[in-house]
PDB file of C-alpha atoms in Angstrom:
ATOM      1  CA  UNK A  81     160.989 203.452 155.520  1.00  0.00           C
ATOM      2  CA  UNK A  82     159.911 200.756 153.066  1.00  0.00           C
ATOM      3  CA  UNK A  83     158.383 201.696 149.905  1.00  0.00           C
ATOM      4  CA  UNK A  84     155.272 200.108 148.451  1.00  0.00           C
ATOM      5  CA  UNK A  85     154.719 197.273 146.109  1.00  0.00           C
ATOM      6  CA  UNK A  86     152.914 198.009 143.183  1.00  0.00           C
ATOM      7  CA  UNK A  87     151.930 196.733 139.924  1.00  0.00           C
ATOM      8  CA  UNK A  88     151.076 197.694 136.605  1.00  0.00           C
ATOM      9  CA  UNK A  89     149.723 195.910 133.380  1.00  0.00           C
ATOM     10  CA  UNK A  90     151.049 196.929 129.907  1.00  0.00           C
ATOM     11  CA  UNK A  91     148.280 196.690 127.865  1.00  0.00           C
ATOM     12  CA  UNK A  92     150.379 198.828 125.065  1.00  0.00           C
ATOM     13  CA  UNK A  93     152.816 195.805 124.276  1.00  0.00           C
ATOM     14  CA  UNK A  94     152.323 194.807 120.456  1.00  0.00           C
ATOM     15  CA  UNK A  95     153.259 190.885 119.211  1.00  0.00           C
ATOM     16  CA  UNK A  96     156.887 190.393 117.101  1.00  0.00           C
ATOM     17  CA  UNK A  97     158.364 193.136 119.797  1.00  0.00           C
ATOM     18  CA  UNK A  98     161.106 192.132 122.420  1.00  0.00           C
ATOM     19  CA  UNK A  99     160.813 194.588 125.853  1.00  0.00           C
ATOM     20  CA  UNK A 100     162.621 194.975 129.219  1.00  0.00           C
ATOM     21  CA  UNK A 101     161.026 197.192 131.851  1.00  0.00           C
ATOM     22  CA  UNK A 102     163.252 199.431 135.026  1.00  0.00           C
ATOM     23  CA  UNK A 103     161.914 201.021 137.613  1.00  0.00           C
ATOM     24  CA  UNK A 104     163.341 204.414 138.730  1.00  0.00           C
ATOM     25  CA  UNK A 105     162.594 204.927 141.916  1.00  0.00           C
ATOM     26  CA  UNK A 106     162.673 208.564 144.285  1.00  0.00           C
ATOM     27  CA  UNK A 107     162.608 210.156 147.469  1.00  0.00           C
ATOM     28  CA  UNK A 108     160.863 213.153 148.979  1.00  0.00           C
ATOM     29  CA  UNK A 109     164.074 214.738 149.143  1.00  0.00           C
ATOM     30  CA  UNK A 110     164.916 213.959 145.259  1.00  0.00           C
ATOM     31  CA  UNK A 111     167.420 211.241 145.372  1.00  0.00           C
ATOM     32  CA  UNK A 112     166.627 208.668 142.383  1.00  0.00           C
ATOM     33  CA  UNK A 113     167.734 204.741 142.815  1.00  0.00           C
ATOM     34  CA  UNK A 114     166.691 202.655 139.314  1.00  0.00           C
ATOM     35  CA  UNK A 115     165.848 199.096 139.603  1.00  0.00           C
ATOM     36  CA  UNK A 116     166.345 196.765 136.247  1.00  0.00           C
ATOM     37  CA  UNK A 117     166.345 193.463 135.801  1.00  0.00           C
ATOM     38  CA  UNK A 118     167.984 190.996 132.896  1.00  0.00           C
ATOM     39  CA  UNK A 119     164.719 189.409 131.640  1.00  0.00           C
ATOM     40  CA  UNK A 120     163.687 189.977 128.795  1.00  0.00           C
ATOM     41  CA  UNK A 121     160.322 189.934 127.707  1.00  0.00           C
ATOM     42  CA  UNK A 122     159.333 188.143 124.028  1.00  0.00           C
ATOM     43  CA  UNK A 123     155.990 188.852 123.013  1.00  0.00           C
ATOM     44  CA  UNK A 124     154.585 186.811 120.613  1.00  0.00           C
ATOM     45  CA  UNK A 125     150.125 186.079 119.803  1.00  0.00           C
ATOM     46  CA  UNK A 126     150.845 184.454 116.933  1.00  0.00           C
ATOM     47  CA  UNK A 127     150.813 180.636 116.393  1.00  0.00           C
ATOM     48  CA  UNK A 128     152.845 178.525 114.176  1.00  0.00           C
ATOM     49  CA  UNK A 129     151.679 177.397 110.454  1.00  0.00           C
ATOM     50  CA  UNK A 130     150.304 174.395 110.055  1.00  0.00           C
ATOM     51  CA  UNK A 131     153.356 171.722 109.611  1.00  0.00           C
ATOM     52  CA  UNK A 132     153.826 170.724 105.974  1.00  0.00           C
ATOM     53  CA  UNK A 133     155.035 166.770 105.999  1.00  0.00           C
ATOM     54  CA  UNK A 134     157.360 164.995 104.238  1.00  0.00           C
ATOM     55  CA  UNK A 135     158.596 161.034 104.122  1.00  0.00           C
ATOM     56  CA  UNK A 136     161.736 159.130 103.863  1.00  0.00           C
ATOM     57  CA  UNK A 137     162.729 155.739 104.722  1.00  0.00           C
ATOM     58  CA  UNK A 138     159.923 154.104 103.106  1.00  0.00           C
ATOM     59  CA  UNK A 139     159.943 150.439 103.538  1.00  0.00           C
ATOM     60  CA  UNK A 140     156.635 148.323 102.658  1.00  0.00           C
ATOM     61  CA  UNK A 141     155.411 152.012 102.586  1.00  0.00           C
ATOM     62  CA  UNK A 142     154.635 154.565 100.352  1.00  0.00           C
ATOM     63  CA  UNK A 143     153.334 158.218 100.337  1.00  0.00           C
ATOM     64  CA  UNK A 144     150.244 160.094  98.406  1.00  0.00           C
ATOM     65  CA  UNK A 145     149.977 163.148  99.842  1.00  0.00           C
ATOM     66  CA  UNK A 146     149.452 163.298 103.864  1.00  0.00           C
ATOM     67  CA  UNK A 147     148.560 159.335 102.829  1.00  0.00           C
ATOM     68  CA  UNK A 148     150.694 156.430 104.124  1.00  0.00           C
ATOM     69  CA  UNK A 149     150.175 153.742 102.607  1.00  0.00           C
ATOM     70  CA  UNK A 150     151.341 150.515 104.394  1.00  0.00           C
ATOM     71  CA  UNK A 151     151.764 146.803 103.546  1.00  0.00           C
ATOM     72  CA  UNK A 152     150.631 145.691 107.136  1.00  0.00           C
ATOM     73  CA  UNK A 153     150.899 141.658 106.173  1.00  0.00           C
ATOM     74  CA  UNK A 154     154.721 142.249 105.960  1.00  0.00           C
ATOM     75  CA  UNK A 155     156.790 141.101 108.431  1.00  0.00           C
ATOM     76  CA  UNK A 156     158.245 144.594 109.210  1.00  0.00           C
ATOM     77  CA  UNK A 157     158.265 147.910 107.446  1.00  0.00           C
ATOM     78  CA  UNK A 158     158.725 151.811 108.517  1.00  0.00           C
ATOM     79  CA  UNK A 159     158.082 155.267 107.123  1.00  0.00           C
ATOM     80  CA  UNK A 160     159.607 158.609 108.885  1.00  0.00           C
ATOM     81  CA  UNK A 161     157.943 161.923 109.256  1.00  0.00           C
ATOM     82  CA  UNK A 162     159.565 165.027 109.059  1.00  0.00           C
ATOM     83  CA  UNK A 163     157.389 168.252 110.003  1.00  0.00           C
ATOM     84  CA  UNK A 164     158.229 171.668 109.164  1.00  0.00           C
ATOM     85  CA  UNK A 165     156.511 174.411 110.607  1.00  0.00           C
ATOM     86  CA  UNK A 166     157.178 178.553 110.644  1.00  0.00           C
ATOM     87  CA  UNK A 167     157.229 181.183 113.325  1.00  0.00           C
ATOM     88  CA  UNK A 168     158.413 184.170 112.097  1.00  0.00           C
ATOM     89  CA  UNK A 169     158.501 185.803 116.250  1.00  0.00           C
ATOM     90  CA  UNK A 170     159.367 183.251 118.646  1.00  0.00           C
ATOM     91  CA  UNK A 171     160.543 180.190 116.271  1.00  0.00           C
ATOM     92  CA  UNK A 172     159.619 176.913 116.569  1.00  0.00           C
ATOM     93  CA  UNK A 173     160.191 174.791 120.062  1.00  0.00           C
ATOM     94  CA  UNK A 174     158.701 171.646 118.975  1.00  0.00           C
ATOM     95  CA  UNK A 175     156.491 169.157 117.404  1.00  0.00           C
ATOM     96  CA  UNK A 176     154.547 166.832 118.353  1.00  0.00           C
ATOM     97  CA  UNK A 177     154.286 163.607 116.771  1.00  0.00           C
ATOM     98  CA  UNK A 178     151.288 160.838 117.799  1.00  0.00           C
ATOM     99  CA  UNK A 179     151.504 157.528 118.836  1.00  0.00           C
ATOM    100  CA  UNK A 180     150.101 155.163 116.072  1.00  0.00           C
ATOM    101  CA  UNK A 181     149.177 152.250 118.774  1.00  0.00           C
ATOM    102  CA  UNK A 182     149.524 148.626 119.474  1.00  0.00           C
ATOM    103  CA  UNK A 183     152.160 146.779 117.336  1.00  0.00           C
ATOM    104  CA  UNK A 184     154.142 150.360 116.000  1.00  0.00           C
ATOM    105  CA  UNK A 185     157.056 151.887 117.517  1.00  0.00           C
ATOM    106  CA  UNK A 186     157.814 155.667 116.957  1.00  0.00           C
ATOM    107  CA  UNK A 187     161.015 156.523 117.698  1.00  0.00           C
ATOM    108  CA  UNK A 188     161.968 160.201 117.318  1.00  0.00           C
ATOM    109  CA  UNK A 189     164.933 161.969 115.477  1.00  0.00           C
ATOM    110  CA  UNK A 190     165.963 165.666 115.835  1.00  0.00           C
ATOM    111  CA  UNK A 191     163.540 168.210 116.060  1.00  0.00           C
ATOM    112  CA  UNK A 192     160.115 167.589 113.689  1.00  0.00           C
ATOM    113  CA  UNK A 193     161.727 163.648 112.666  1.00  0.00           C
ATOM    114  CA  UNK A 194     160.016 160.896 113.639  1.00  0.00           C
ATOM    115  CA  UNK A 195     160.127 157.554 112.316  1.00  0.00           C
ATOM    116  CA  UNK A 196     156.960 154.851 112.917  1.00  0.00           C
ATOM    117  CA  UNK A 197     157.700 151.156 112.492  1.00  0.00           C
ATOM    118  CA  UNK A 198     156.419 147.642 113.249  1.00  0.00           C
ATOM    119  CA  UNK A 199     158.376 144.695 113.253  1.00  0.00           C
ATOM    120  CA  UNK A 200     155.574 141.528 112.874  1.00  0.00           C
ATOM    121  CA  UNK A 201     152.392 141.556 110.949  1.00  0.00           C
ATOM    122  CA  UNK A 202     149.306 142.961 110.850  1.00  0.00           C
ATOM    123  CA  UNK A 203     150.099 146.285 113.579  1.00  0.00           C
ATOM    124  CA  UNK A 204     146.727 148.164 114.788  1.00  0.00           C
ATOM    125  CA  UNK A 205     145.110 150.188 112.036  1.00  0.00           C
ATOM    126  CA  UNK A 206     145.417 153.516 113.501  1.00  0.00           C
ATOM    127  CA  UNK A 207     143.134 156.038 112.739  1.00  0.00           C
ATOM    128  CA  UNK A 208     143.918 159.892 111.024  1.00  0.00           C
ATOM    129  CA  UNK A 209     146.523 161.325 113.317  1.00  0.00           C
ATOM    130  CA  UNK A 210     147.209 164.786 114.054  1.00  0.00           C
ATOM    131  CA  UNK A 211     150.796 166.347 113.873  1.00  0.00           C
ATOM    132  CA  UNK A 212     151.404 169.950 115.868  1.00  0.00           C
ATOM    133  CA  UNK A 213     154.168 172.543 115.810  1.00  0.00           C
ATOM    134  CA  UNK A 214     154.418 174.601 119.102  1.00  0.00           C
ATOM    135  CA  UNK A 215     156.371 178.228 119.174  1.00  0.00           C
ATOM    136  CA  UNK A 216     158.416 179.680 121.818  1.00  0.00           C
ATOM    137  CA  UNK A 217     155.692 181.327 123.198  1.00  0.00           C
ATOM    138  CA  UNK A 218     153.735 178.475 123.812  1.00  0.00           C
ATOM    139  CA  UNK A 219     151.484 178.597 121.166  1.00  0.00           C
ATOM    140  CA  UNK A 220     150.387 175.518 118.701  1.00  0.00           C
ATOM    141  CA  UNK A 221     149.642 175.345 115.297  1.00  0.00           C
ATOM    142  CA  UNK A 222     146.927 173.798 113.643  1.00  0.00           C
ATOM    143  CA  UNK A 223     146.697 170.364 112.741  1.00  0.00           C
ATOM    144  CA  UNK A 224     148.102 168.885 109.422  1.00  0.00           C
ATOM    145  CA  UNK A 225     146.493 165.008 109.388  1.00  0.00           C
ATOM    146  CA  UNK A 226     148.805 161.986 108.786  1.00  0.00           C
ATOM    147  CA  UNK A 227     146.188 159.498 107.657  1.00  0.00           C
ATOM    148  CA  UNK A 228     148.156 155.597 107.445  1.00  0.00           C
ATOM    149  CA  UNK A 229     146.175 153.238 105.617  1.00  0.00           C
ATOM    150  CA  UNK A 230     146.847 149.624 105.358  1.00  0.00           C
ATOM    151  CA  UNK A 231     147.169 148.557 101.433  1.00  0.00           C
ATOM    152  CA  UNK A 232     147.414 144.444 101.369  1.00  0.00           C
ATOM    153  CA  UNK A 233     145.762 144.355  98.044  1.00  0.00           C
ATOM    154  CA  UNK A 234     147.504 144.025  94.616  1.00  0.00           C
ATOM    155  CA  UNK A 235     146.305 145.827  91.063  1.00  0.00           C
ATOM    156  CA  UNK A 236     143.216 144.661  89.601  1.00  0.00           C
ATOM    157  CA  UNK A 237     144.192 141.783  87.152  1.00  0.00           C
ATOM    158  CA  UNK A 238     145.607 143.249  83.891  1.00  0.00           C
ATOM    159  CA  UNK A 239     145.857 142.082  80.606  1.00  0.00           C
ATOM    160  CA  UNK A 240     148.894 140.766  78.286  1.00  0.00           C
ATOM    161  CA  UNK A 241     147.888 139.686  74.479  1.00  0.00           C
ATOM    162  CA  UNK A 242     150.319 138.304  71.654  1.00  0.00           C
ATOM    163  CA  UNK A 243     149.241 136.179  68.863  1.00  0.00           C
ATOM    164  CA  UNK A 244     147.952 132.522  69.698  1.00  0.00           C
ATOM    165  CA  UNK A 245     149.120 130.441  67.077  1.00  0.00           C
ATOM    166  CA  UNK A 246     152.953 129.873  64.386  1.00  0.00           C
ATOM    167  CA  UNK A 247     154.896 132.659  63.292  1.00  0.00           C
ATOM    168  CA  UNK A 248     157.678 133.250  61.217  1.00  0.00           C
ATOM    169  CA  UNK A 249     159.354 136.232  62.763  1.00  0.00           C
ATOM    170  CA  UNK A 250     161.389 136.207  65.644  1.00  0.00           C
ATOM    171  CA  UNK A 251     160.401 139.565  66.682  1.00  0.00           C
ATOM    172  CA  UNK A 252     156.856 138.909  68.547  1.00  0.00           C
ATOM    173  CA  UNK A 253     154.974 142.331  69.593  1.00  0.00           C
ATOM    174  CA  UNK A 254     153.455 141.584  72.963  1.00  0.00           C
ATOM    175  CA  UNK A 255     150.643 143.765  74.676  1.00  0.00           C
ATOM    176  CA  UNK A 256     149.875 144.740  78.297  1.00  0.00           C
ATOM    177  CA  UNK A 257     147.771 146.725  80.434  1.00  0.00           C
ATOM    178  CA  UNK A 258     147.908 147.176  84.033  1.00  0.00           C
ATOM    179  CA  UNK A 259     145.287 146.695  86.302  1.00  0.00           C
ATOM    180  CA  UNK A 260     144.059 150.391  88.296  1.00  0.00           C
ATOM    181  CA  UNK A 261     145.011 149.587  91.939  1.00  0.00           C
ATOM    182  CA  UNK A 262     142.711 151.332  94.270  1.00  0.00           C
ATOM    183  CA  UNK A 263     145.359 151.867  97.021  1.00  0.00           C
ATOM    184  CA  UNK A 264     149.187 153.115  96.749  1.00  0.00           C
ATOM    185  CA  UNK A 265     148.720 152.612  93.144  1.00  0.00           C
ATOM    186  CA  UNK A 266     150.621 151.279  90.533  1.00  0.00           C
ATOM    187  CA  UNK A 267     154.469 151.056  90.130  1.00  0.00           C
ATOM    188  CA  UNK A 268     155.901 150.468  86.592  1.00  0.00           C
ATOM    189  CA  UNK A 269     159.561 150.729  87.795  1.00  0.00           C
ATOM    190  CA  UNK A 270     159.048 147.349  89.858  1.00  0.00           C
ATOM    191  CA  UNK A 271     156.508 145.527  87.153  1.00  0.00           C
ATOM    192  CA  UNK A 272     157.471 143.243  85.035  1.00  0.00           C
ATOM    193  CA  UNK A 273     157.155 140.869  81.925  1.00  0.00           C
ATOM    194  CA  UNK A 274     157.913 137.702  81.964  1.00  0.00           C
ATOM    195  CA  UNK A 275     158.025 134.314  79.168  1.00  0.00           C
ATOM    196  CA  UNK A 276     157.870 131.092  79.803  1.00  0.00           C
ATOM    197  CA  UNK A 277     159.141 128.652  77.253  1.00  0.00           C
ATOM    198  CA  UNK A 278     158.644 124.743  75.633  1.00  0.00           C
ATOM    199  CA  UNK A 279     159.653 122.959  73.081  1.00  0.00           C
ATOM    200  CA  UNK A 280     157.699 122.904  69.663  1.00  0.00           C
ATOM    201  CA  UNK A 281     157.166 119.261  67.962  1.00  0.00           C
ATOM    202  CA  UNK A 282     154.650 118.464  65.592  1.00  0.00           C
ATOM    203  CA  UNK A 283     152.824 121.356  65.948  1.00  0.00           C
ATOM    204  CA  UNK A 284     152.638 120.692  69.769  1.00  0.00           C
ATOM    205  CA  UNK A 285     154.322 122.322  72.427  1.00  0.00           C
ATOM    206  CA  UNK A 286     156.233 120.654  75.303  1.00  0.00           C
ATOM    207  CA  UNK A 287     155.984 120.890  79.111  1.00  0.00           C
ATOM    208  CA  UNK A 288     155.991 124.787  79.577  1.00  0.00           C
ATOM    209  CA  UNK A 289     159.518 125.981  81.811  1.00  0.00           C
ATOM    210  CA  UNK A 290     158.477 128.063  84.796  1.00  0.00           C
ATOM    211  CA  UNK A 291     158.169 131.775  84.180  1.00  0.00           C
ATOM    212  CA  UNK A 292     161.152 133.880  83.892  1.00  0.00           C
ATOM    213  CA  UNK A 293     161.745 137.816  83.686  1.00  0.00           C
ATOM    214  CA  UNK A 294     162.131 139.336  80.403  1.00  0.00           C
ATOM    215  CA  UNK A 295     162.033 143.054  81.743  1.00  0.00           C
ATOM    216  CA  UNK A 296     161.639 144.546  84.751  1.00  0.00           C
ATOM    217  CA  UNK A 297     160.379 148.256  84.856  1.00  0.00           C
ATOM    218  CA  UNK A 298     157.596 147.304  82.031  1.00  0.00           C
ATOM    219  CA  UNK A 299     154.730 149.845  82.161  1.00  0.00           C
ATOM    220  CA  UNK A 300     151.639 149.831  79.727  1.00  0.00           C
TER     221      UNK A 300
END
């Protein structure tokens, strides 16, 4: 005769633990037949940390923080996003990455890459985006916030002073202060000082040449 179907719930399974279960099965005369199967149970409550972020690639883009700053006037320009999570139990299956809308293409890499471009101007301003890490188990992390901001909008004016009038030395101290720039903020390695030059008669000067670069990488 055929034996019943039963079922049981484990209720004394504990997270981080891996289990498999047999069933040993007997008659009324004492003969014994064990049933076992190759599954392997995983048991895992836990979710994933919260992805930290980091960026490469950075082209008419640049990074403060969870920031992107973006020079959406450009004609093209890309940032990627790598995500790394932990999940000490059941490991990390994947992440997921959100679209940034019209105008942006996000084209993903190996696990927790992604890289976000746009190739004409002025792409959709996306709002703050959410980036996830899910576990083997299922389970997703919380949110760490990728916030891209468009930046089209140089330093506030700065200053340059050197004295206005004849000197005798050819070494001339010149004077500068950059502007505070409210967005990506400013870069000293790609600012620079320039001269532009005429000819001195009579105590006049000439038609001035266009400016030309005396330094680049001048910071105040």
């Amino acid at each position: 005769a055929t034996g019943p179907t039963s079922a049981y719930t484990d209720a004394t399974a504990a997270s981080g633990n891996c289990y498999k279960y047999q069933y040993i099965a007997s008659d009324n005369v004492g003969n014994t037949a064990t049933a076992t199967s190759a599954n392997v149970l995983k048991f895992d409550t836990s979710a994933p940390t919260a992805p930290s972020l980091a960026y490469s690639g950075l082209a008419n883009a640049y990074a403060v923080g969870n920031t992107v700053y973006y020079r959406s006037t450009a004609a093209s320009g890309s940032f990627t996003v790598t995500a790394s999570s932990t999940d000490a139990t059941s490991g990390i299956a994947s992440y997921s990455f959100p679209a940034l809308g019209a105008g942006w293409t996000s084209t993903p890499g190996s696990t927790g890459v992604n890289t976000y471009s746009w190739a004409s101007p002025n792409p959709s301003a996306p709002a703050a985006q959410n980036i996830t890490a899910t576990n083997g188990a299922g389970l997703t992390s919380p949110a760490t916030v990728l916030t891209p901001t468009a930046d089209n909008a140089g330093p506030a004016a700065g200053s340059v002073s050197y004295t206005n009038g004849c000197v005798t030395s050819t070494s001339v101290a010149v004077t500068f202060s950059s502007g505070a720039d409210a967005g990506a903020g400013y870069n000293s390695a790609t600012s620079v000082l320039q001269r532009a030059s005429a000819t001195l008669s009579g105590g006049g000067c000439g038609a001035f040449s266009a400016f030309s670069t005396l330094v680049t990488g001048a910071s105040s």
